[in-house]
């Protein structure tokens, strides 16, 4: 599970690709062939349904990211590629998490949810499922603060990013 | 254009015809059957191979020799997996090639149907691009895209996987309205190769050339792919800079030219290796700083500034940091460079290179390629055989080699004076390449003499294609250097594994290559003594109605020198043992 915050070693790459079968496999294959691990991945069509945007973060410590970007660019189905500097980009990630909420701790948990402006999506006597959309680093913090209550299930989407507006 | 309803299979063959395909190499089978039916009426010549790998290497040989894309067509499953090696070979050596594979019907994909495999998945990493066609209507467009991708930018293999139901006339999914696809129909928004080099970078490169005292032109296969040999000759003569030609570029600059230093690298000659190593400027044209050229990277050409010209931007700086990296087609960039150099003034304004020239010619005098001729009773020296082949054939002979010692001897001892006359497997190092590649080259250049230089290990991998050459009447000549060993591996075990020979001896007794060749319809000659060598070559050259195999029994103790051992720098080059005393 990710506990790192974006530093030099994590890179966010945003690619616009043709929305066709097999394109994700081509992109992912380029990374695995060179021994790079894709840390997080988000894929969805853009406003133009002929194209999809793939946002991924990669751990490229000690390896030239430049070479990956150039190789990605060689893929026929990759239309555009850019590396986003976290300082010049808006990044968001969505987390769904089910937390233990027995009577003794339920009040504290609801207070925490309120503080973080998370949403309760579903609940029963023993658990609460909630969602939060935030910067990945904020989700890390939120996750840490939930941990003492007991996390039953957790799923994050992987980050999506767009360049900031000047 | 009038709309004509035809089947996808007919459309595929028509589309290939419209791409100018005159010959294709292949072998039919279940899934591709519907495409083989319209081939009967097609203007395209189909060469029926004996193994799908042969079809792939023939397509490569054809492409190497003619510059036009080679085309191979096979069925699904095992045929497609047999094509993986030639695809990878073509990918690593940037050979333009289009491969058509049959596939099970679209609806059956993913069900483990008979002869089904995930061809596009398997070949993704060994092709420039591949397509799985889902609709018959897309066939003409995708075929046009495949040829466009294979032949533009950095050339390479493209595979088109065709499900049976979109080509089989009995299937409703195969019906389509014929159209001849043009560039306007292509849907390739992510593919825009850059051809012209950046003017400012070219000007900087010209200044670096002007100021260099010990420059070398380091020429790779990209110069051949760009058809830039003439431009290169003009550039080299204009600036009077020595040229090395890598294994993939032999012939791109004439070996007999005064400025030509020959091949660098692991088995390059002393002068080519050392000139690179001591240069102050390397002008890399369509080369990729392969480990077989650089040796140990951190000791490679330590004083050299680097100008790197390549059509593939991912090559620039991939291995060695560059001072000036120019993305572009080698021919166009060399022409612009010539122009820029002219604008800077003549060669008389350049740095003084007199000392460099005399240093280089001093190496050439002291360290020529050498070997010791065999004593009476000894087996033939492989270098002698190559020399005799060279001296008894016209200089425009096309020479194809397999992979191993015989490949290095061929590159070293033949004189390549014309581009597109040396065809071999450089990047992948595919044993068994030469015979099918030679058949492909001869198919594309029927008026030229084509010799395959092969080893006995290689020969046993693909010799069955000599049956193809006989049946299809594509006569080639094979010089089989038989030392009964996997010679290059034997050399490494001798030099680096304490002479502990492990699984490298093939057999002195079998096969009987003469009988084998004869059984495939070839003329066969066995040569065991030096005085028989020339007459056998002369005889082989007189036979043009069938293929000829000349088996030369060569000395297994012979090793390829010079050699830069793996993990060593080029400065640690080992010369022939007889020359060791000449090194300081």
PDB file of C-alpha atoms in Angstrom, chain B residues 57-58 60-62 64-65 386 389 397-403 406-407 410-411 414 416 420-425 432-443 449-455 458 476-480:
ATOM      1  CA  UNK B  57      13.631 -14.213 -43.314  1.00  0.00           C
ATOM      2  CA  UNK B  58      12.977 -14.294 -47.061  1.00  0.00           C
ATOM      3  CA  UNK B  60      13.677  -9.602 -44.762  1.00  0.00           C
ATOM      4  CA  UNK B  61      16.276 -10.585 -47.365  1.00  0.00           C
ATOM      5  CA  UNK B  62      14.038  -9.175 -50.081  1.00  0.00           C
ATOM      6  CA  UNK B  64      17.414  -5.628 -47.381  1.00  0.00           C
ATOM      7  CA  UNK B  65      18.332  -6.106 -51.038  1.00  0.00           C
ATOM      8  CA  UNK B 386      36.150 -15.914 -47.805  1.00  0.00           C
ATOM      9  CA  UNK B 389      35.006 -16.112 -52.642  1.00  0.00           C
ATOM     10  CA  UNK B 397      27.537  -9.849 -55.503  1.00  0.00           C
ATOM     11  CA  UNK B 398      24.969  -9.952 -52.704  1.00  0.00           C
ATOM     12  CA  UNK B 399      26.355 -11.784 -49.690  1.00  0.00           C
ATOM     13  CA  UNK B 400      24.091 -13.092 -46.941  1.00  0.00           C
ATOM     14  CA  UNK B 401      25.497 -14.551 -43.793  1.00  0.00           C
ATOM     15  CA  UNK B 402      24.226 -16.461 -40.823  1.00  0.00           C
ATOM     16  CA  UNK B 403      25.404 -15.725 -37.314  1.00  0.00           C
ATOM     17  CA  UNK B 406      31.551 -17.191 -40.410  1.00  0.00           C
ATOM     18  CA  UNK B 407      29.544 -13.965 -40.182  1.00  0.00           C
ATOM     19  CA  UNK B 410      32.615 -12.505 -44.010  1.00  0.00           C
ATOM     20  CA  UNK B 411      32.293  -8.976 -42.705  1.00  0.00           C
ATOM     21  CA  UNK B 414      34.918  -9.547 -48.059  1.00  0.00           C
ATOM     22  CA  UNK B 416      31.938  -4.419 -49.649  1.00  0.00           C
ATOM     23  CA  UNK B 420      22.842  -3.374 -50.055  1.00  0.00           C
ATOM     24  CA  UNK B 421      25.335  -6.126 -50.819  1.00  0.00           C
ATOM     25  CA  UNK B 422      25.760  -7.464 -47.277  1.00  0.00           C
ATOM     26  CA  UNK B 423      22.697  -8.920 -45.600  1.00  0.00           C
ATOM     27  CA  UNK B 424      22.936 -10.385 -42.144  1.00  0.00           C
ATOM     28  CA  UNK B 425      21.244 -10.579 -38.793  1.00  0.00           C
ATOM     29  CA  UNK B 432      19.852 -19.852 -39.783  1.00  0.00           C
ATOM     30  CA  UNK B 433      19.216 -16.417 -41.275  1.00  0.00           C
ATOM     31  CA  UNK B 434      21.385 -16.689 -44.362  1.00  0.00           C
ATOM     32  CA  UNK B 435      19.737 -19.279 -46.608  1.00  0.00           C
ATOM     33  CA  UNK B 436      16.185 -17.900 -46.478  1.00  0.00           C
ATOM     34  CA  UNK B 437      17.508 -14.321 -46.575  1.00  0.00           C
ATOM     35  CA  UNK B 438      19.550 -15.177 -49.669  1.00  0.00           C
ATOM     36  CA  UNK B 439      16.467 -16.676 -51.342  1.00  0.00           C
ATOM     37  CA  UNK B 440      14.545 -13.493 -50.538  1.00  0.00           C
ATOM     38  CA  UNK B 441      17.350 -11.307 -51.887  1.00  0.00           C
ATOM     39  CA  UNK B 442      17.603 -13.353 -55.070  1.00  0.00           C
ATOM     40  CA  UNK B 443      13.837 -13.145 -55.551  1.00  0.00           C
ATOM     41  CA  UNK B 449      24.601 -13.234 -57.993  1.00  0.00           C
ATOM     42  CA  UNK B 450      23.677 -14.162 -54.429  1.00  0.00           C
ATOM     43  CA  UNK B 451      25.959 -16.108 -52.108  1.00  0.00           C
ATOM     44  CA  UNK B 452      24.930 -17.277 -48.675  1.00  0.00           C
ATOM     45  CA  UNK B 453      27.885 -17.778 -46.372  1.00  0.00           C
ATOM     46  CA  UNK B 454      26.747 -20.181 -43.707  1.00  0.00           C
ATOM     47  CA  UNK B 455      28.109 -22.205 -40.824  1.00  0.00           C
ATOM     48  CA  UNK B 458      23.197 -22.349 -38.967  1.00  0.00           C
ATOM     49  CA  UNK B 476      21.371 -19.253 -54.814  1.00  0.00           C
ATOM     50  CA  UNK B 477      24.870 -20.333 -53.900  1.00  0.00           C
ATOM     51  CA  UNK B 478      25.801 -21.472 -50.447  1.00  0.00           C
ATOM     52  CA  UNK B 479      29.315 -21.462 -49.046  1.00  0.00           C
ATOM     53  CA  UNK B 480      29.021 -23.745 -46.054  1.00  0.00           C
TER      54      UNK B 480
END
